[in-house]
Tab-separated table of C-alpha atoms in Angstrom:
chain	number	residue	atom	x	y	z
A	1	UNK	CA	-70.394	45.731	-36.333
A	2	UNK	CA	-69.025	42.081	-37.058
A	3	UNK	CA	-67.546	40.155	-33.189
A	4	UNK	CA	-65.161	37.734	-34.031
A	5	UNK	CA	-62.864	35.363	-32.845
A	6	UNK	CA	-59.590	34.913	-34.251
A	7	UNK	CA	-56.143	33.151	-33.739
A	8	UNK	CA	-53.071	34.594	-35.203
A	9	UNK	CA	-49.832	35.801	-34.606
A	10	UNK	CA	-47.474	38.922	-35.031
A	11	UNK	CA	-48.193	42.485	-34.150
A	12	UNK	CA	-51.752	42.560	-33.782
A	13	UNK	CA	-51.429	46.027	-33.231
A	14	UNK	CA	-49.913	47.210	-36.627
A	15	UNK	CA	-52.904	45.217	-38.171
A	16	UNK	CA	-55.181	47.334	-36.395
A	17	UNK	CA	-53.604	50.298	-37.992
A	18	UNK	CA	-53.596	48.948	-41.290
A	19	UNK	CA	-57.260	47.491	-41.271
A	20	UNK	CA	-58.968	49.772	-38.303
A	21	UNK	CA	-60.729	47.124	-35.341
A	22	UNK	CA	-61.503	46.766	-32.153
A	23	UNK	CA	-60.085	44.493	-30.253
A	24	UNK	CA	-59.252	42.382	-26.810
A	25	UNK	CA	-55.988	40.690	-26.996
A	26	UNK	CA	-56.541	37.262	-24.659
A	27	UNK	CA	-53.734	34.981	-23.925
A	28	UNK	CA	-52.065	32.698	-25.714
A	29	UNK	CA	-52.156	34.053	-29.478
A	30	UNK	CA	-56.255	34.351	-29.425
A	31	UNK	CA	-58.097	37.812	-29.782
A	32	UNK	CA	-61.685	38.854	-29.315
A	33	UNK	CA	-62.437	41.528	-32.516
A	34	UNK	CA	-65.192	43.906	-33.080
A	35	UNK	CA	-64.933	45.204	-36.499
A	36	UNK	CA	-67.633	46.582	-39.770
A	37	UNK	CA	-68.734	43.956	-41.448
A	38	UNK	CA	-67.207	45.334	-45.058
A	39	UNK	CA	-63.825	45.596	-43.572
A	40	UNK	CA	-64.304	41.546	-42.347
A	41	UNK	CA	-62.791	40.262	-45.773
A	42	UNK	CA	-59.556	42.182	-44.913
A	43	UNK	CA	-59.070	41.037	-41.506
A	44	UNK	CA	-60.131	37.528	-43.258
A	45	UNK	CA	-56.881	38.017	-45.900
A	46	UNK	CA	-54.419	39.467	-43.193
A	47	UNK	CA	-51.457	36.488	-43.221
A	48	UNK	CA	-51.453	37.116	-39.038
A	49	UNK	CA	-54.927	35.863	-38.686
A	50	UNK	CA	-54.567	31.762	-38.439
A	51	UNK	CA	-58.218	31.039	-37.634
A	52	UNK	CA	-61.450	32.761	-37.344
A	53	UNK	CA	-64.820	31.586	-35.866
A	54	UNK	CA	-67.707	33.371	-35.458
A	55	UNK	CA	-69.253	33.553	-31.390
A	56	UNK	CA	-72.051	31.492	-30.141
A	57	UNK	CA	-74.392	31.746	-27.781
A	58	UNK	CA	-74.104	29.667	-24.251
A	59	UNK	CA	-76.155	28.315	-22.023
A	60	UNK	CA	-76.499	27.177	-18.185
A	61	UNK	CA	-75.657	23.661	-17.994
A	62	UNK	CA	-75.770	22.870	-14.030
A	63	UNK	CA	-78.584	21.250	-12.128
A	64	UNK	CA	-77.345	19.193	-9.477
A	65	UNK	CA	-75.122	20.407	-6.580
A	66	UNK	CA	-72.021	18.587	-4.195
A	67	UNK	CA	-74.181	15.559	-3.141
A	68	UNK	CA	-73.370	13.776	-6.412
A	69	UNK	CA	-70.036	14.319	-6.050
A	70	UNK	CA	-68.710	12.295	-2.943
A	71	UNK	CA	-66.824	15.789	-1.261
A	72	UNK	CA	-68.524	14.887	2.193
A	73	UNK	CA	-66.692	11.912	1.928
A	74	UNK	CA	-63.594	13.412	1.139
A	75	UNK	CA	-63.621	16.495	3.507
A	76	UNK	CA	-64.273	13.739	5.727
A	77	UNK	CA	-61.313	12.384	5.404
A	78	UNK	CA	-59.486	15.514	5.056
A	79	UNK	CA	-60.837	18.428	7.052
A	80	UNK	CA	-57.975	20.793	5.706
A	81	UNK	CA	-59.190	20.938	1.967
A	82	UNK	CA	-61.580	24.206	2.878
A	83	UNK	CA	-60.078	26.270	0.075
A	84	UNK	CA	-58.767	28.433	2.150
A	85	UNK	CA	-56.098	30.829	0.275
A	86	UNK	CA	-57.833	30.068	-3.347
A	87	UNK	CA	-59.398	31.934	-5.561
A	88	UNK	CA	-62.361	30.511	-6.979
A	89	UNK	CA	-64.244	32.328	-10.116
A	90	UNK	CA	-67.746	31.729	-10.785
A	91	UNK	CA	-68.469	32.493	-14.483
A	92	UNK	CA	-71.853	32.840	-14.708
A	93	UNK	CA	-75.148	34.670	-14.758
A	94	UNK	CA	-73.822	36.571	-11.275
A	95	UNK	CA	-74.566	36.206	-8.198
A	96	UNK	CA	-76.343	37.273	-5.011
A	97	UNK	CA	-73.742	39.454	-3.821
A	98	UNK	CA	-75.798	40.615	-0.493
A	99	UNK	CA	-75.612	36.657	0.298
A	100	UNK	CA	-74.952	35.719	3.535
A	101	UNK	CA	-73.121	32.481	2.320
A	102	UNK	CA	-71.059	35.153	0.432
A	103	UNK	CA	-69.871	37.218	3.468
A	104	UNK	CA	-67.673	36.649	6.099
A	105	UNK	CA	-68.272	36.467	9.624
A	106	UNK	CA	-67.525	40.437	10.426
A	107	UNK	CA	-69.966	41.171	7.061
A	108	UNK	CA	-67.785	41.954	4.675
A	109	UNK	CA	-67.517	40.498	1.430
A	110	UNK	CA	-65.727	37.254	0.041
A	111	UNK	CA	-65.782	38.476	-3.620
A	112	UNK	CA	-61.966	40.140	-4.144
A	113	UNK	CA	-63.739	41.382	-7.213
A	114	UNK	CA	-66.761	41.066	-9.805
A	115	UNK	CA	-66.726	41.797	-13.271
A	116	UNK	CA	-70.425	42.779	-14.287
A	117	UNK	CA	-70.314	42.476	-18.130
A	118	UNK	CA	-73.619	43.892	-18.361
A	119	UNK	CA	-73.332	47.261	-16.269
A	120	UNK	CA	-72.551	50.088	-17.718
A	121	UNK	CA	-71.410	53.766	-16.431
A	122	UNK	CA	-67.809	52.983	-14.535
A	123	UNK	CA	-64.418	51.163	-15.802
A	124	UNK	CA	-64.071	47.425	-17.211
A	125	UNK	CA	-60.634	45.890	-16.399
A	126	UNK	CA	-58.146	47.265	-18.035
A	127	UNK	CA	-57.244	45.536	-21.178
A	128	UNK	CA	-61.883	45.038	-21.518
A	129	UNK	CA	-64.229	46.989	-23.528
A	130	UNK	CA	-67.239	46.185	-21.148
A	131	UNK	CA	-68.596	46.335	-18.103
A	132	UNK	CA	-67.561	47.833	-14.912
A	133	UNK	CA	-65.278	46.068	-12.510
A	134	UNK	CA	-65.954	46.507	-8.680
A	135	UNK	CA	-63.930	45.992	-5.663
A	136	UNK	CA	-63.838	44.247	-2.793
A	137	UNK	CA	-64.046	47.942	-1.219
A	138	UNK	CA	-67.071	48.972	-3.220
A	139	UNK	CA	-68.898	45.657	-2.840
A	140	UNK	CA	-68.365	46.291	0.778
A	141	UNK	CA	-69.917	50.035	0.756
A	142	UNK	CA	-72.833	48.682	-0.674
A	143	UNK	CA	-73.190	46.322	1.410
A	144	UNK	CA	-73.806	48.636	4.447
A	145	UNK	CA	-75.366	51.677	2.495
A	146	UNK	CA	-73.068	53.868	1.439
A	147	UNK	CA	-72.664	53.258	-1.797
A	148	UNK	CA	-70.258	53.475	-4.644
A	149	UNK	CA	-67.703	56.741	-4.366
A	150	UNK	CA	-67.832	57.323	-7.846
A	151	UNK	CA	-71.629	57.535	-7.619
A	152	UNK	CA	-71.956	54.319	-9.798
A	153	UNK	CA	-75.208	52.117	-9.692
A	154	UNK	CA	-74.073	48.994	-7.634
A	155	UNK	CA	-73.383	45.586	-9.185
A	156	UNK	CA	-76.008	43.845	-11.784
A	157	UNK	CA	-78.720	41.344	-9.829
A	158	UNK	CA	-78.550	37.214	-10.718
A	159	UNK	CA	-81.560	37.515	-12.906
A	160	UNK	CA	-81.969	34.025	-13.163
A	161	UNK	CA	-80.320	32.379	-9.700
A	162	UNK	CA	-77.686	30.029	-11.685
A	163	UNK	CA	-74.466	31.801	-11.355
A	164	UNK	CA	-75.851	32.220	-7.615
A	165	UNK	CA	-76.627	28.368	-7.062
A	166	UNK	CA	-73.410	27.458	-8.451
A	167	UNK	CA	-71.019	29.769	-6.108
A	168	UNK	CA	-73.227	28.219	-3.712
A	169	UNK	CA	-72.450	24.654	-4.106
A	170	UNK	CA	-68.730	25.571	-5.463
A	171	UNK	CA	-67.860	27.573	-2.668
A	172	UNK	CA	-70.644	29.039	0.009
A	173	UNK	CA	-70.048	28.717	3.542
A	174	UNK	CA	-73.436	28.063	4.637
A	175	UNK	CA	-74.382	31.378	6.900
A	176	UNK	CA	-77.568	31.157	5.626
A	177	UNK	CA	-78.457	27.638	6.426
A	178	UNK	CA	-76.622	27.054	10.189
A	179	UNK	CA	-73.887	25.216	8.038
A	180	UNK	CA	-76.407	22.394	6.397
A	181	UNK	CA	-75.777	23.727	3.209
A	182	UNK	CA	-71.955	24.611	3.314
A	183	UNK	CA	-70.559	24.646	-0.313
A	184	UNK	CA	-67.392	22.758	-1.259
A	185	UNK	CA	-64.439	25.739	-0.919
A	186	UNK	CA	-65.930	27.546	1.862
A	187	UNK	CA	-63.182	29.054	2.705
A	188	UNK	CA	-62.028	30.671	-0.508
A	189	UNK	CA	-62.352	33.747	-1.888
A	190	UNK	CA	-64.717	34.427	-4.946
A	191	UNK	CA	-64.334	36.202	-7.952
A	192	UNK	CA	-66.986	36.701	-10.144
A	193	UNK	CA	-68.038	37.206	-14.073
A	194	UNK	CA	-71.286	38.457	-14.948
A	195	UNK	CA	-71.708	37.673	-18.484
A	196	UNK	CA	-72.854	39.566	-20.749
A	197	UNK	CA	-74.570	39.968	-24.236
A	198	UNK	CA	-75.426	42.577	-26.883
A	199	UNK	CA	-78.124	44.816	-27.792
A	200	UNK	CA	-78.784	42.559	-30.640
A	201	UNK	CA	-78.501	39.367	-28.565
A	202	UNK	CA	-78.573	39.782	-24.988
A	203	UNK	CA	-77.619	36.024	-24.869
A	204	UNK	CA	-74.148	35.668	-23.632
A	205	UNK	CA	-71.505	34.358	-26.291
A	206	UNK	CA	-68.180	32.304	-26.392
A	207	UNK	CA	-66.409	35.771	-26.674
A	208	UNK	CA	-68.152	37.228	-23.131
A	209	UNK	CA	-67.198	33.528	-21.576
A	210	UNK	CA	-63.154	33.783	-22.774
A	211	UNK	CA	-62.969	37.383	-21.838
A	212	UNK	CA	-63.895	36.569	-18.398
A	213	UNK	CA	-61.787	33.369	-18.668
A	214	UNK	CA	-58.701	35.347	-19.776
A	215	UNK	CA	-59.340	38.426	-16.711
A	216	UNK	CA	-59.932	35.569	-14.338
A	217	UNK	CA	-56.263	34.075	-15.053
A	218	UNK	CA	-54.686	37.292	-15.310
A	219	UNK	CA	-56.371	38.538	-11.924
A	220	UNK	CA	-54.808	35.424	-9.604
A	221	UNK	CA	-51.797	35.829	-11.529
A	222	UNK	CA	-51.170	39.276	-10.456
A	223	UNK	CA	-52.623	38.202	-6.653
A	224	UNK	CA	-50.112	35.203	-6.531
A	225	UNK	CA	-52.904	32.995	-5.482
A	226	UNK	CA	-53.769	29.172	-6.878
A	227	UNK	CA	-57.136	29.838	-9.050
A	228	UNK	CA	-60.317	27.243	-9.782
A	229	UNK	CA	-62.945	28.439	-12.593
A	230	UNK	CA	-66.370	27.000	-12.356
A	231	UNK	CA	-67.900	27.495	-16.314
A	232	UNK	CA	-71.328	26.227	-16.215
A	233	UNK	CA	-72.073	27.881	-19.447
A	234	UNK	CA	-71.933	26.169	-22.479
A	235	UNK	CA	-73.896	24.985	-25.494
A	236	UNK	CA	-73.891	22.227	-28.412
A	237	UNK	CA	-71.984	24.204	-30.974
A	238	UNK	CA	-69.404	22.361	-32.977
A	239	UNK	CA	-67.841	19.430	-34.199
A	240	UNK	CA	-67.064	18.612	-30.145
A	241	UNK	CA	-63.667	17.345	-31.304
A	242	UNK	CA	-61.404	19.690	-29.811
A	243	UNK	CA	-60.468	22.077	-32.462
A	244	UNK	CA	-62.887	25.217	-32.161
A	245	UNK	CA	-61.197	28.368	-31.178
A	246	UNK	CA	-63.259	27.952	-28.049
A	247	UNK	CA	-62.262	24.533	-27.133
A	248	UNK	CA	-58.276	25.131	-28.095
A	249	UNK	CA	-57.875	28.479	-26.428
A	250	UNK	CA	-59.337	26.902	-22.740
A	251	UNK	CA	-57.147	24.355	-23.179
A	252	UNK	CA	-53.888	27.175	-24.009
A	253	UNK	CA	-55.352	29.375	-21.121
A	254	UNK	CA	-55.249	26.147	-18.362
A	255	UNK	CA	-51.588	26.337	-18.841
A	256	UNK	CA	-50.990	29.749	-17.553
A	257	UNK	CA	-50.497	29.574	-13.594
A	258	UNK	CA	-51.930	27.285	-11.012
A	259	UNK	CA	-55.553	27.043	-12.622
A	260	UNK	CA	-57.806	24.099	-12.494
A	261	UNK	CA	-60.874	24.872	-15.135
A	262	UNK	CA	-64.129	22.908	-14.387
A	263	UNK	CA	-66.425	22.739	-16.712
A	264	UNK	CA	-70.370	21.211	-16.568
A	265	UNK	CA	-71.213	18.508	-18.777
A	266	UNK	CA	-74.864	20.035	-19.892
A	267	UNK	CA	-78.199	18.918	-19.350
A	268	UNK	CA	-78.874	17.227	-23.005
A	269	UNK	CA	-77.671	13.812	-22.334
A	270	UNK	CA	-78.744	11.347	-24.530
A	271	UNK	CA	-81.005	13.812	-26.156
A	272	UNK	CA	-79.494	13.343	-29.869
A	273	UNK	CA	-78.443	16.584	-30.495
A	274	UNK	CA	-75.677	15.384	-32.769
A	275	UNK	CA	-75.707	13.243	-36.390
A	276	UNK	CA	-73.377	11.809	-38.456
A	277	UNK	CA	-72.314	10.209	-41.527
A	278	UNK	CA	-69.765	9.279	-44.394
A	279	UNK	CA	-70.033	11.405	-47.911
A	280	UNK	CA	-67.159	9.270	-49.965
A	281	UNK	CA	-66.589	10.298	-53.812
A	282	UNK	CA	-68.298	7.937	-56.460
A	283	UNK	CA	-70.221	6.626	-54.081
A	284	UNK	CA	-73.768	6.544	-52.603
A	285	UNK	CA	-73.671	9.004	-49.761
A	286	UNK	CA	-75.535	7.531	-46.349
A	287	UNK	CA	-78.506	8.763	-45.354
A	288	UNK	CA	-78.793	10.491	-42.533
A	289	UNK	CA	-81.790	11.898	-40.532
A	290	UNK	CA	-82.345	14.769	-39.009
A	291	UNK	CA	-85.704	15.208	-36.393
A	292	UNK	CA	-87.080	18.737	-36.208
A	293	UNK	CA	-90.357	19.810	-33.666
A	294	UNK	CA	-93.671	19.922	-35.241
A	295	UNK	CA	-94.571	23.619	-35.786
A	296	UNK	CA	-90.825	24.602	-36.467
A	297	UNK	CA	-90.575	27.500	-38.778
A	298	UNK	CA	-86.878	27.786	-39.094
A	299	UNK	CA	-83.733	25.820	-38.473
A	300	UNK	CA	-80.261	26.330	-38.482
A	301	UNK	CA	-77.557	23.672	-38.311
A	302	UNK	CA	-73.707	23.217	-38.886
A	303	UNK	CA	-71.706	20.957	-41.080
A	304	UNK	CA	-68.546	19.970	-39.389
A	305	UNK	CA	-65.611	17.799	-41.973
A	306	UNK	CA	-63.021	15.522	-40.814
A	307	UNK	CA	-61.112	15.425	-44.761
A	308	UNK	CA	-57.906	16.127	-45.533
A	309	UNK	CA	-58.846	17.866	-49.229
């Protein structure tokens, strides 16, 4: 089974029926499909389909907090910016959802609701093909025992601690710490994406991280309420000029409601992940180099054109 991303327009319904897919319809004209691989070259033909890509795996890309960012200062000088009556979704790797930071002051949860990409067993969002969305109401029956009342397992653990350091900084209230380390919207509520993988590549992709992009938006939409997404998942895919599927349909999706996106800038830096060079007809092409590890057995790279032929 081929994932793919695509752009296009028309019924993408009565291409479904003509072709046979999969599919989650985000906003905006963009479309996560799951389709065999010998039917691809139809879906590649259809004249809906304006642009394809194939996913890509992302990464974490956070590893310093609030202390870099002057909002001590700034609370400072205006105590009322607590978040209070936002929504702010943490896109990530999960989170520590028994977290005191996480929990109000009668013990009840501050996540309105958490997507676990990776569970399996109950009901994704509607409009999803994975996962299993829980409540504010279930989160809060685990919380004190009792469990889910469907009988489902309870929501996925923050294997790693990212997704739970950065709701941290973005928005816990400090419980655990006495206040001393009180997160920026402490106040808000949180609503969280797990992401997930496949059974081929447990790695999350582009197409898990605009899934739970696209439910995010939709969810504050229906609740009325102003919406912040922390993504702190990336990678070094692409030309970086704008134009990927994934880079276009973030900037369609910031345009729906009152949402502020936030994105990490990675930990590469100066790291020269990135070459370049000019290939002009009837002439010598420039020479460019390309540094790969000692003991490397394979690599893979991308060719990204800026022509107009």
């Amino acid at each position: 089974m081929q994932e793919l991303i695509i752009r296009y327009t028309g019924n993408l319904e009565a291409l479904q029926s003509r072709i046979g897919f999969a599919f989650e319809a985000l906003l905006g004209g963009y479309a996560i499909v799951r389709i065999l691989e010998e039917d691809a070259p139809k879906l590649l033909a259809a004249p809906e389909i304006l642009w394809t890509e194939v996913p890509a795996r992302v990464y974490t890309t956070v590893t310093n907090g609030r202390v870099v960012s002057c909002i001590s200062s700034v609370q400072a000088r205006y105590p009322g910016l607590t978040g209070a009556g936002v929504l702010v979704a943490i896109v990530d790797s999960g989170i520590d959802w028994r977290h005191s930071d996480f929990q109000k002051e009668d013990g009840t949860t501050r996540i309105v609701a958490y997507w676990d990409q990776t569970a399996e067993g109950g009901q994704p969002p509607e409009g999803y093909l994975d996962g299993v969305l829980y409540s504010a109401e279930e989160i809060n029956r685990f919380l004190i025992g009792e469990g889910s009342v469907t009988g489902g397992a309870a929501p996925g653990e923050d294997l790693s601690g990212h997704g739970t350091h950065v709701a941290g900084i973005a928005a816990g209230n400090g419980a655990a710490s006495g206040g001393r380390y009180r997160g920026v919207a402490y106040e808000s509520e949180l609503l969280v994406v797990k992401l997930g993988g496949t059974q081929a590549d447990p790695f999350p992709q582009t197409t898990n991280l605009m899934t739970a992009v696209d439910f995010c938006i939709r969810y504050a939409a229906r609740a009325g309420k102003p919406l912040c997404i922390n993504l702190s998942f990336g990678n070094s895919e692409g030309s970086h000029d704008g134009r990927s599927l994934l880079e276009t349909y973030i900037d369609e999706a910031s345009l729906y409601g009152k949402v502020c996106i936030c994105i990490g800038t990675g930990n590469e830096g100066a790291t020269g992940i990135h070459a370049g060079g000019r290939l002009r007809e009837g002439e010598m092409p420039e020479e460019i180099l390309l540094s790969v590890g000692v003991g490397e057995k394979r690599v893979s790279f991308g060719l990204w054109l800026n022509s107009l032929d």
